[in-house]
Amino acid sequence: MIIEQAEVVVTSPGRNFVTLRLTTDDGLVGLGDATLNGRELAVVSYLRDHVVPLLIGRDPHRIEDTWQFLYRSAYWRRGPVTMAAIAAVDVALWDLKAQAAGMPLYQLLGGASRTGLLAYGHASGRDLPELFDSIRDHLEQGYRAIRVQTGVPGLNAVYGVAANQRADDTAGARYDYEPASRGAFPQEEDWDTRAYLRHLPGVFEAVRGEFGPELPLLHDGHHRMTPIQAAKLGKALEPYDLFWLEDCTPAENQQGLRLVRQHTTTPLAIGEIFNTVYDYQTLVTEQLIDYVRSAVTHTGGITHLRKILDFAAQYQIKSGMHGPTDISPVGMAAALHLGLAIHNFGIQEYMKHGTRTDEVFRQTFTWTDGLLHPGDQPGLGVTLDVDEAGKYPYERAYLPYNRLTDGTVHDW
Ligand code: EZ4
Ligand code: CO
């Protein structure tokens, strides 16, 4: 078997997605997700201009060798653009291998280690009544774990609070939350860490009061605190027994997590913007986190993320793979196969895609009683309807950015 054709498909059925589509001389089609929210076309160029020409004629079975070849032969390593491009190739090759074997991909990764994957959804509200409604709605949808994000008095737009109608769904349906906005310039949001720190513990106290002690609750700090502020928040949230506090600091300063860890037993999750195992070395070996947030799509694919998760497993650290709407259905399917197979699965983030996205990407995963399963079709179990994809050309979109009340640019 050889790779005969490699195409990069850009489509925007409600938001932008980048997909690598490999076709073999046997007529098999393998898919890989290369979507990098707000910087999509950089990955398109990396693939089209520099990687696609290297793939034609290659043996698609040589996954590890292709991974090492793309990583090492570029000379310039790591970074989100490179690692998203390599991820797309890697996942498309795993898809092809599993189809050639006539097996769902998780079988090639060692087989199922569980019956389904615990998933969490995103509840949010500007105030408590809105937040409670959103939590109830998620419970009715079957979610067994819920991320809680809330407005902060005095701030206009806060990360994670649903502000829009879902662009591509039935009128009136609530938009789960897509932070990127279409247009020529990123939207500006405002931020005040002290106001947030004063407000958040009371919100979790109210949520526990209303929904009881059992429901697993998560929260995303979205990189906005210093280590000492994160330590203070983790400590203040201890009575409310969080499943995790995510991205409490911009964690490229891995040593900063030592300070957080000294002060709190609130479990910590980090890594959605990381792209290699090297971003985790201190965090893992010193057991400074509890969950690895990396997505297959942004971390060099199944081949590299599996290595990160095996490394983490030796320190009792589990997976908590990133699964926002900017991970395409192809990237989600890859996450589900990997999550089903590994021993140290923790939880999977699951925001539903819109109906138009589901028409472009036909999927076979299931969602039953709060548990996801990738399904038993050979390969990833996702097909791309190229005609349907062609109806939705790329539209420029940016993630927002933050300014403090005095105008200083802050981490978003
Ligand atoms: O802001 O994926 O935990 N989830 C997140 C996401 C990220 C977006 C950025 O593209 O932090 O909502
Ligand atoms: Co996050």
Coordinates of C-alpha atoms and ligand atoms in Angstrom, one line a residue:
M1 CA 0.0 0.0 0.0
I2 CA 1.3 3.5 -0.8
I3 CA -0.1 7.0 -0.3
E4 CA -1.3 8.2 -3.6
Q5 CA -3.0 11.5 -2.8
A6 CA -2.8 14.0 0.1
E7 CA -5.2 16.9 0.3
V8 CA -5.8 19.6 2.9
V9 CA -9.4 20.4 3.3
V10 CA -10.4 23.7 4.9
T11 CA -14.1 24.0 5.8
S12 CA -16.1 26.4 8.0
P13 CA -19.5 24.8 8.9
G14 CA -20.0 27.2 11.8
R15 CA -16.3 27.4 12.6
N16 CA -13.1 26.7 10.7
F17 CA -11.6 23.2 10.5
V18 CA -8.5 21.9 8.8
T19 CA -8.4 18.2 7.8
L20 CA -5.7 16.2 6.1
R21 CA -7.2 13.5 3.8
L22 CA -4.9 10.7 2.6
T23 CA -5.9 8.3 -0.2
T24 CA -4.0 5.1 -0.8
D25 CA -3.6 3.1 -4.0
D26 CA -5.9 0.5 -2.4
G27 CA -8.6 3.2 -2.3
L28 CA -8.6 3.7 1.5
V29 CA -9.1 7.2 2.8
G30 CA -7.5 8.3 6.1
L31 CA -8.3 11.5 8.0
G32 CA -6.4 13.7 10.4
D33 CA -7.4 16.9 12.2
A34 CA -5.0 19.9 12.0
T35 CA -7.3 22.7 13.4
L36 CA -5.4 25.4 15.3
N37 CA -8.0 27.9 16.4
G38 CA -7.3 31.4 15.0
R39 CA -4.1 30.3 13.2
E40 CA -5.6 27.7 10.9
L41 CA -4.0 28.8 7.7
A42 CA -0.4 28.6 9.1
V43 CA -1.0 24.8 9.5
V44 CA -2.6 24.6 6.1
S45 CA 0.6 26.1 4.5
Y46 CA 2.9 23.9 6.7
L47 CA 1.0 20.8 5.4
R48 CA 0.4 21.8 1.8
D49 CA 3.7 23.5 1.0
H50 CA 6.1 21.4 3.0
V51 CA 4.6 18.0 4.1
V52 CA 2.2 16.8 1.4
P53 CA 5.0 16.5 -1.2
L54 CA 6.9 14.2 1.2
L55 CA 3.9 11.9 1.8
I56 CA 3.2 10.8 -1.8
G57 CA 4.5 7.3 -2.5
R58 CA 5.2 6.6 1.2
D59 CA 4.2 3.3 2.9
P60 CA 1.3 4.4 5.2
H61 CA 2.0 1.5 7.6
R62 CA 5.3 3.1 8.8
I63 CA 3.7 5.4 11.4
E64 CA 6.6 5.7 13.9
D65 CA 9.1 6.2 11.1
T66 CA 7.0 8.9 9.4
W67 CA 6.5 10.7 12.7
Q68 CA 10.3 10.7 13.4
F69 CA 11.0 11.7 9.8
L70 CA 8.7 14.7 9.9
Y71 CA 9.8 15.8 13.4
R72 CA 13.6 15.4 12.9
S73 CA 14.0 16.2 9.2
A74 CA 12.4 19.7 9.6
Y75 CA 15.3 20.6 11.9
W76 CA 13.0 23.3 13.4
R77 CA 11.1 21.3 16.1
R78 CA 8.1 21.6 18.3
G79 CA 5.6 24.5 18.4
P80 CA 1.8 24.4 17.9
V81 CA 1.9 24.7 14.1
T82 CA 4.5 22.0 13.5
M83 CA 2.9 19.6 16.0
A84 CA -0.6 20.1 14.7
A85 CA 0.6 19.3 11.2
I86 CA 2.5 16.2 12.4
A87 CA -0.6 15.2 14.4
A88 CA -2.8 15.3 11.3
V89 CA -0.4 13.0 9.4
D90 CA -0.1 10.6 12.3
V91 CA -3.9 10.3 12.9
A92 CA -4.6 9.8 9.2
L93 CA -2.0 7.0 9.1
W94 CA -3.6 5.3 12.2
D95 CA -7.0 5.6 10.5
L96 CA -5.6 3.9 7.4
K97 CA -3.8 1.2 9.3
A98 CA -6.9 0.4 11.3
Q99 CA -9.1 0.3 8.2
A100 CA -6.6 -2.0 6.5
A101 CA -6.7 -4.3 9.5
G102 CA -10.5 -4.1 9.5
M103 CA -10.6 -3.0 13.2
P104 CA -11.7 0.0 15.1
L105 CA -8.5 2.0 16.0
Y106 CA -8.7 1.3 19.7
Q107 CA -8.1 -2.4 19.0
L108 CA -4.7 -1.5 17.5
L109 CA -3.9 0.6 20.5
G110 CA -4.3 -2.4 22.8
G111 CA -8.1 -2.8 23.0
A112 CA -10.7 -1.4 25.3
S113 CA -9.7 -0.8 28.9
R114 CA -13.3 0.3 29.9
T115 CA -16.8 0.3 28.6
G116 CA -17.1 4.0 28.0
L117 CA -15.4 7.4 28.6
L118 CA -16.7 9.7 31.3
A119 CA -17.2 13.1 29.7
Y120 CA -17.8 16.6 31.0
G121 CA -19.7 19.5 29.4
H122 CA -19.6 23.2 29.8
A123 CA -22.2 24.9 32.0
S124 CA -22.0 28.7 32.4
G125 CA -24.1 31.7 33.4
R126 CA -23.6 35.4 33.9
D127 CA -25.2 35.0 37.3
L128 CA -26.3 32.2 39.6
P129 CA -29.9 31.7 38.2
E130 CA -28.5 31.4 34.7
L131 CA -25.7 29.1 35.8
F132 CA -28.1 26.8 37.7
D133 CA -30.3 26.6 34.6
S134 CA -27.3 25.7 32.5
I135 CA -26.2 23.0 35.0
R136 CA -29.7 21.5 35.0
D137 CA -29.8 21.5 31.2
H138 CA -26.5 19.6 31.1
L139 CA -27.7 17.1 33.7
E140 CA -30.8 16.5 31.5
Q141 CA -28.6 16.0 28.5
G142 CA -26.9 13.1 30.5
Y143 CA -23.7 14.7 31.5
R144 CA -22.3 13.2 34.7
A145 CA -19.5 15.8 35.2
I146 CA -19.8 19.5 34.6
R147 CA -17.4 22.4 34.1
V148 CA -18.7 25.6 35.8
Q149 CA -17.8 29.1 34.5
T150 CA -19.4 32.2 35.7
G151 CA -19.6 36.0 35.1
V152 CA -17.8 38.2 37.5
P153 CA -19.5 41.4 38.8
G154 CA -17.9 44.5 37.1
L155 CA -16.5 42.5 34.1
N156 CA -18.2 42.6 30.8
A157 CA -17.1 39.5 29.0
V158 CA -15.5 36.6 30.9
Y159 CA -13.9 33.5 29.3
G160 CA -16.2 30.5 29.3
V161 CA -19.6 32.2 29.7
A162 CA -21.9 31.5 26.8
A163 CA -22.6 34.8 25.1
N164 CA -24.0 33.9 21.7
Q165 CA -26.6 31.8 20.0
R166 CA -25.1 28.8 18.3
A167 CA -24.4 30.1 14.8
D168 CA -25.1 26.9 13.0
D169 CA -28.0 25.4 15.0
T170 CA -31.7 25.8 15.3
A171 CA -32.9 29.3 16.2
G172 CA -33.0 29.9 20.0
A173 CA -30.6 27.0 20.8
R174 CA -28.0 28.0 23.3
Y175 CA -24.4 28.4 22.1
D176 CA -22.3 26.1 24.3
Y177 CA -19.4 28.4 23.9
E178 CA -17.0 29.1 21.0
P179 CA -14.6 31.8 22.0
A180 CA -13.3 32.7 18.6
S181 CA -15.1 35.4 16.6
R182 CA -15.3 36.0 12.9
G183 CA -13.9 39.2 11.6
A184 CA -10.8 41.2 10.9
F185 CA -9.7 41.8 14.5
P186 CA -9.8 39.9 17.8
Q187 CA -12.5 41.0 20.3
E188 CA -11.2 42.6 23.4
E189 CA -12.3 41.3 26.8
D190 CA -11.7 42.8 30.3
W191 CA -10.1 41.1 33.3
D192 CA -9.5 41.7 37.0
T193 CA -8.0 38.8 38.9
R194 CA -8.8 40.2 42.4
A195 CA -12.5 40.6 41.5
Y196 CA -12.5 37.0 40.1
L197 CA -10.8 35.6 43.2
R198 CA -13.3 37.3 45.5
H199 CA -16.3 36.1 43.5
L200 CA -15.6 32.5 42.5
P201 CA -15.6 30.6 45.9
G202 CA -19.1 31.9 46.6
V203 CA -20.3 30.6 43.3
F204 CA -19.0 27.1 44.0
E205 CA -20.5 27.2 47.5
A206 CA -23.9 28.0 45.9
V207 CA -23.6 25.3 43.3
R208 CA -22.7 22.7 45.9
G209 CA -25.7 23.9 48.0
E210 CA -28.0 23.5 45.1
F211 CA -26.7 20.3 43.4
G212 CA -25.2 18.4 46.4
P213 CA -21.8 16.9 47.1
E214 CA -21.6 14.1 44.5
L215 CA -21.6 15.8 41.1
P216 CA -18.0 16.1 39.7
L217 CA -17.4 19.9 39.1
L218 CA -14.5 21.4 37.1
H219 CA -13.3 24.9 36.6
D220 CA -11.0 26.5 34.0
G221 CA -8.8 29.4 35.2
H222 CA -7.6 29.9 31.6
H223 CA -4.0 31.0 32.4
R224 CA -4.8 34.2 34.3
M225 CA -3.4 33.9 37.7
T226 CA 0.1 34.1 39.2
P227 CA 1.3 31.1 41.2
I228 CA 0.4 32.7 44.5
Q229 CA -3.0 33.8 43.3
A230 CA -3.6 30.2 42.0
A231 CA -2.5 28.8 45.4
K232 CA -5.0 31.1 47.1
L233 CA -7.8 30.0 44.8
G234 CA -7.1 26.3 45.0
K235 CA -7.2 26.6 48.8
A236 CA -10.4 28.6 48.8
L237 CA -12.1 26.0 46.6
E238 CA -11.1 23.0 48.7
P239 CA -14.4 22.8 50.6
Y240 CA -16.2 22.4 47.3
D241 CA -14.2 19.3 46.2
L242 CA -13.4 20.1 42.6
F243 CA -12.6 17.3 40.1
W244 CA -10.0 19.7 38.8
L245 CA -8.9 23.3 38.6
E246 CA -7.6 23.8 35.0
D247 CA -4.8 26.1 33.7
C248 CA -4.5 28.0 37.0
T249 CA -1.3 29.7 35.7
P250 CA 0.4 30.1 32.3
A251 CA 2.3 26.9 32.8
E252 CA 5.2 27.4 30.5
N253 CA 6.9 28.3 33.7
Q254 CA 6.6 24.7 35.0
Q255 CA 8.5 25.4 38.2
G256 CA 5.7 27.9 39.2
L257 CA 3.4 25.0 39.9
R258 CA 5.6 24.0 42.9
L259 CA 4.3 27.0 44.7
V260 CA 0.7 26.2 43.9
R261 CA 1.1 22.6 44.9
Q262 CA 2.6 23.5 48.3
H263 CA -0.6 25.2 49.3
T264 CA -3.5 23.3 47.9
T265 CA -5.0 19.8 47.5
T266 CA -7.3 20.9 44.7
P267 CA -6.5 18.7 41.8
L268 CA -4.8 20.5 38.9
A269 CA -5.1 20.0 35.1
I270 CA -2.7 21.6 32.6
G271 CA -1.6 21.3 29.0
E272 CA -4.2 22.2 26.4
I273 CA -1.7 24.6 24.7
F274 CA 1.3 22.3 25.2
N275 CA 2.6 20.4 22.2
T276 CA 5.4 18.0 23.3
V277 CA 6.4 15.8 26.2
Y278 CA 9.1 18.4 27.0
D279 CA 6.4 20.8 28.2
Y280 CA 5.6 18.3 30.9
Q281 CA 8.9 17.2 32.3
T282 CA 8.9 19.1 35.6
L283 CA 5.1 18.9 36.0
V284 CA 5.1 15.1 35.7
T285 CA 8.3 14.1 37.4
E286 CA 7.6 16.3 40.4
Q287 CA 3.9 15.3 40.4
L288 CA 2.8 19.0 40.1
I289 CA -0.4 18.2 38.2
D290 CA -3.1 15.5 38.2
Y291 CA -4.4 15.6 34.6
V292 CA -2.7 16.0 31.2
R293 CA -4.9 18.3 29.1
S294 CA -3.2 17.8 25.7
A295 CA -5.3 17.0 22.7
V296 CA -4.3 14.5 20.1
T297 CA -4.7 17.3 17.5
H298 CA -2.2 19.7 19.1
T299 CA 0.4 17.3 20.4
G300 CA 1.8 15.4 17.5
G301 CA -1.0 12.9 17.2
I302 CA -1.7 9.6 18.8
T303 CA 1.9 8.5 18.6
H304 CA 3.3 11.4 20.7
L305 CA 0.4 11.9 23.1
R306 CA 0.5 8.2 23.9
K307 CA 4.1 8.6 25.0
I308 CA 3.2 11.6 27.2
L309 CA 0.4 9.7 28.8
D310 CA 2.5 6.6 29.4
F311 CA 5.1 8.8 31.0
A312 CA 2.4 10.5 33.1
A313 CA 1.0 7.1 34.2
Q314 CA 4.2 6.3 36.1
Y315 CA 3.4 9.2 38.3
Q316 CA -0.4 8.4 38.7
I317 CA -1.3 11.3 36.4
K318 CA -4.3 10.7 34.2
S319 CA -5.6 12.0 30.9
G320 CA -8.1 14.9 30.6
M321 CA -7.9 15.5 26.9
H322 CA -8.9 18.9 25.5
G323 CA -12.2 18.6 23.6
P324 CA -13.7 22.0 22.8
T325 CA -15.5 22.6 19.5
D326 CA -12.2 23.6 17.8
I327 CA -11.1 20.0 18.0
S328 CA -12.9 18.6 14.8
P329 CA -14.9 15.4 14.9
V330 CA -11.8 13.7 13.4
G331 CA -9.7 14.9 16.4
M332 CA -12.4 13.9 18.8
A333 CA -12.6 10.4 17.3
A334 CA -8.8 10.0 17.7
A335 CA -9.2 11.1 21.4
L336 CA -11.9 8.6 22.0
H337 CA -10.0 5.7 20.6
L338 CA -6.9 6.6 22.6
G339 CA -8.9 7.3 25.8
L340 CA -10.6 3.9 25.5
A341 CA -7.4 2.0 25.1
I342 CA -5.1 3.6 27.7
H343 CA -5.1 2.5 31.4
N344 CA -4.7 6.0 32.9
F345 CA -7.8 7.6 31.3
G346 CA -9.3 10.3 33.5
I347 CA -12.0 12.3 31.8
Q348 CA -12.8 13.6 28.3
E349 CA -14.0 17.2 27.6
Y350 CA -17.0 17.0 25.3
M351 CA -18.8 20.0 23.8
K352 CA -21.1 19.0 21.0
H353 CA -20.6 20.2 17.5
G354 CA -23.3 21.9 15.6
T355 CA -25.6 20.2 13.1
R356 CA -23.8 21.6 10.0
T357 CA -20.5 20.3 11.3
D358 CA -22.0 16.9 11.9
E359 CA -23.2 16.9 8.2
V360 CA -19.7 17.6 6.9
F361 CA -18.1 15.0 9.2
R362 CA -20.2 11.8 9.5
Q363 CA -19.5 10.2 12.8
T364 CA -20.1 6.8 14.5
F365 CA -19.2 7.5 18.1
T366 CA -22.0 7.0 20.7
W367 CA -23.0 9.1 23.8
T368 CA -24.9 7.0 26.3
D369 CA -25.6 7.7 30.0
G370 CA -22.9 10.3 30.1
L371 CA -20.3 8.0 28.5
L372 CA -18.7 8.3 25.1
H373 CA -17.6 5.4 23.0
P374 CA -15.8 5.7 19.6
G375 CA -17.8 2.9 18.0
D376 CA -16.7 -0.2 16.2
Q377 CA -16.3 0.9 12.5
P378 CA -12.9 0.0 11.1
G379 CA -10.5 3.0 11.5
L380 CA -11.5 6.2 13.3
G381 CA -15.1 5.9 12.2
V382 CA -15.4 9.3 10.7
T383 CA -15.9 10.2 7.0
L384 CA -15.6 13.6 5.4
D385 CA -18.2 14.7 3.0
V386 CA -16.0 16.7 0.6
D387 CA -19.0 18.2 -1.3
E388 CA -20.6 19.3 1.9
A389 CA -17.3 20.7 3.2
G390 CA -16.9 22.7 -0.1
K391 CA -20.0 24.7 0.7
Y392 CA -18.3 26.4 3.7
P393 CA -15.2 28.3 2.7
Y394 CA -12.7 29.5 5.3
E395 CA -13.7 32.7 7.2
R396 CA -11.1 34.7 9.1
A397 CA -11.5 34.3 12.9
Y398 CA -9.6 35.2 16.0
L399 CA -9.6 34.2 19.6
P400 CA -10.3 37.2 21.9
Y401 CA -7.6 38.9 24.0
N402 CA -7.7 40.5 27.4
R403 CA -6.9 43.9 28.9
L404 CA -6.8 44.7 32.6
T405 CA -8.9 47.7 33.8
D406 CA -5.8 50.0 33.3
G407 CA -5.4 48.9 29.7
T408 CA -2.6 46.4 30.2
V409 CA -2.7 43.4 27.9
H410 CA -3.2 40.2 30.0
D411 CA -3.2 36.5 29.4
W412 CA -6.5 35.4 27.8
Ligands
EZ4_1 O1 -10.2 28.4 25.1 O2 -10.1 25.7 22.8 O3 -10.8 24.1 28.2 N1 -11.0 24.6 27.2 C1 -10.6 25.8 26.7 C2 -11.0 26.2 25.4 C3 -10.0 27.1 24.7 C4 -10.2 27.1 23.2 C5 -9.2 27.9 22.4 O4 -9.3 27.6 21.1 O5 -9.8 26.4 27.4 O6 -12.3 26.8 25.4
CO2 CO -9.1 25.2 29.0

